Amino acid sequence: MKAVTDADFDTEVLKSDKPVLVDFWAEWCGPCRMVAPILEEIAGEHGDKIEIVKMNIDENPQRPAQLGITGIPTLQVYKDGEIVKQIVGAKPKAALLRELSEFI
């Protein structure tokens, strides 16, 4: 999965021609580490329909602060430059697939 930064967020996420799921995470976050392999699986299975990227909030504090991200992991789905779904907290794969069903 590709990492995005404060600098390239607009280009990689907001201007994408397909839906983009952004995983806001940090190294020290246990639940984030639990979700990461699940997101990698989903990216491998559905990467043609939705792009999954990750943003380290410690290395890129500006955009998460602008978006009001207060807890991690927070997953946001963007479509046509707008947030269309937000999922907060670690969820099992089946629950994430249900949440993302309209995009995949």
mmCIF file of C-alpha atoms in Angstrom:
data_model
loop_
_atom_site.group_PDB
_atom_site.id
_atom_site.type_symbol
_atom_site.label_atom_id
_atom_site.label_comp_id
_atom_site.label_asym_id
_atom_site.label_seq_id
_atom_site.Cartn_x
_atom_site.Cartn_y
_atom_site.Cartn_z
ATOM 1 C CA MET A 1 0.000 0.000 0.000
ATOM 2 C CA LYS A 2 1.215 3.441 -0.904
ATOM 3 C CA ALA A 3 1.944 6.033 1.775
ATOM 4 C CA VAL A 4 0.574 9.535 1.296
ATOM 5 C CA THR A 5 1.830 12.707 2.931
ATOM 6 C CA ASP A 6 0.499 16.147 3.759
ATOM 7 C CA ALA A 7 2.240 17.350 0.581
ATOM 8 C CA ASP A 8 0.712 14.869 -1.896
ATOM 9 C CA PHE A 9 -2.680 14.222 -0.243
ATOM 10 C CA ASP A 10 -4.625 16.412 -2.700
ATOM 11 C CA THR A 11 -3.042 14.784 -5.754
ATOM 12 C CA GLU A 12 -3.134 11.170 -4.542
ATOM 13 C CA VAL A 13 -6.505 11.202 -2.752
ATOM 14 C CA LEU A 14 -8.735 14.136 -3.656
ATOM 15 C CA LYS A 15 -7.961 14.090 -7.394
ATOM 16 C CA SER A 16 -8.046 10.308 -7.837
ATOM 17 C CA ASP A 17 -10.407 8.994 -10.500
ATOM 18 C CA LYS A 18 -11.479 6.067 -8.319
ATOM 19 C CA PRO A 19 -12.478 5.856 -4.642
ATOM 20 C CA VAL A 20 -9.562 6.039 -2.198
ATOM 21 C CA LEU A 21 -9.531 4.625 1.317
ATOM 22 C CA VAL A 22 -7.060 6.456 3.558
ATOM 23 C CA ASP A 23 -5.804 4.600 6.633
ATOM 24 C CA PHE A 24 -4.730 7.158 9.249
ATOM 25 C CA TRP A 25 -2.302 5.306 11.535
ATOM 26 C CA ALA A 26 0.832 5.523 13.718
ATOM 27 C CA GLU A 27 3.689 3.136 14.584
ATOM 28 C CA TRP A 28 2.747 3.017 18.286
ATOM 29 C CA CYS A 29 -0.922 2.135 17.619
ATOM 30 C CA GLY A 30 -1.654 -1.553 18.296
ATOM 31 C CA PRO A 31 -5.103 -1.600 16.628
ATOM 32 C CA CYS A 32 -3.529 0.076 13.565
ATOM 33 C CA ARG A 33 -1.077 -2.820 13.284
ATOM 34 C CA MET A 34 -3.997 -5.267 13.487
ATOM 35 C CA VAL A 35 -5.884 -3.536 10.644
ATOM 36 C CA ALA A 36 -2.873 -3.117 8.307
ATOM 37 C CA PRO A 37 -2.675 -6.740 7.024
ATOM 38 C CA ILE A 38 -6.463 -6.811 6.519
ATOM 39 C CA LEU A 39 -6.274 -3.652 4.416
ATOM 40 C CA GLU A 40 -3.413 -5.148 2.419
ATOM 41 C CA GLU A 41 -5.584 -8.199 1.670
ATOM 42 C CA ILE A 42 -8.513 -6.010 0.613
ATOM 43 C CA ALA A 43 -6.165 -3.920 -1.572
ATOM 44 C CA GLY A 44 -4.932 -7.094 -3.245
ATOM 45 C CA GLU A 45 -8.443 -8.384 -3.864
ATOM 46 C CA HIS A 46 -10.203 -5.126 -4.815
ATOM 47 C CA GLY A 47 -7.400 -2.784 -5.897
ATOM 48 C CA ASP A 48 -8.965 -2.398 -9.326
ATOM 49 C CA LYS A 49 -12.033 -0.699 -7.788
ATOM 50 C CA ILE A 50 -10.671 1.137 -4.739
ATOM 51 C CA GLU A 51 -7.207 2.406 -3.928
ATOM 52 C CA ILE A 52 -5.998 1.963 -0.363
ATOM 53 C CA VAL A 53 -3.313 4.274 0.986
ATOM 54 C CA LYS A 54 -1.948 4.982 4.433
ATOM 55 C CA MET A 55 -1.000 8.191 6.195
ATOM 56 C CA ASN A 56 1.246 8.198 9.257
ATOM 57 C CA ILE A 57 -0.238 10.883 11.513
ATOM 58 C CA ASP A 58 3.031 11.403 13.417
ATOM 59 C CA GLU A 59 4.977 12.150 10.226
ATOM 60 C CA ASN A 60 2.093 14.104 8.644
ATOM 61 C CA PRO A 61 0.190 15.954 11.389
ATOM 62 C CA GLN A 62 -1.238 18.745 9.237
ATOM 63 C CA ARG A 63 -3.941 16.966 7.181
ATOM 64 C CA PRO A 64 -5.263 14.744 10.021
ATOM 65 C CA ALA A 65 -5.597 17.880 12.197
ATOM 66 C CA GLN A 66 -7.498 19.681 9.403
ATOM 67 C CA LEU A 67 -9.806 16.677 9.063
ATOM 68 C CA GLY A 68 -10.431 16.416 12.820
ATOM 69 C CA ILE A 69 -8.874 12.952 13.159
ATOM 70 C CA THR A 70 -8.734 12.363 16.919
ATOM 71 C CA GLY A 71 -8.596 8.574 17.183
ATOM 72 C CA ILE A 72 -6.752 5.977 15.176
ATOM 73 C CA PRO A 73 -7.100 3.851 13.243
ATOM 74 C CA THR A 74 -9.481 6.030 11.269
ATOM 75 C CA LEU A 75 -10.335 4.963 7.743
ATOM 76 C CA GLN A 76 -11.849 7.514 5.404
ATOM 77 C CA VAL A 77 -13.149 6.814 1.923
ATOM 78 C CA TYR A 78 -12.912 9.668 -0.563
ATOM 79 C CA LYS A 79 -14.784 9.816 -3.844
ATOM 80 C CA ASP A 80 -14.613 12.783 -6.218
ATOM 81 C CA GLY A 81 -12.666 14.760 -3.612
ATOM 82 C CA GLU A 82 -15.254 14.300 -0.846
ATOM 83 C CA ILE A 83 -15.329 12.119 2.274
ATOM 84 C CA VAL A 84 -18.110 9.599 1.659
ATOM 85 C CA LYS A 85 -17.465 7.200 4.552
ATOM 86 C CA GLN A 86 -15.549 7.122 7.811
ATOM 87 C CA ILE A 87 -14.752 4.034 9.884
ATOM 88 C CA VAL A 88 -13.145 4.513 13.295
ATOM 89 C CA GLY A 89 -11.396 1.701 15.152
ATOM 90 C CA ALA A 90 -10.101 -1.734 14.258
ATOM 91 C CA LYS A 91 -12.636 -4.010 12.585
ATOM 92 C CA PRO A 92 -12.392 -7.588 11.295
ATOM 93 C CA LYS A 93 -12.141 -8.143 7.548
ATOM 94 C CA ALA A 94 -15.785 -9.172 7.128
ATOM 95 C CA ALA A 95 -16.986 -5.961 8.808
ATOM 96 C CA LEU A 96 -14.670 -3.815 6.682
ATOM 97 C CA LEU A 97 -15.838 -5.529 3.503
ATOM 98 C CA ARG A 98 -19.473 -4.820 4.513
ATOM 99 C CA GLU A 99 -18.612 -1.154 5.174
ATOM 100 C CA LEU A 100 -16.843 -0.890 1.806
ATOM 101 C CA SER A 101 -19.368 -2.915 -0.221
ATOM 102 C CA GLU A 102 -20.717 0.085 -2.129
ATOM 103 C CA PHE A 103 -17.206 0.864 -3.395
ATOM 104 C CA ILE A 104 -15.950 -2.634 -4.255
#
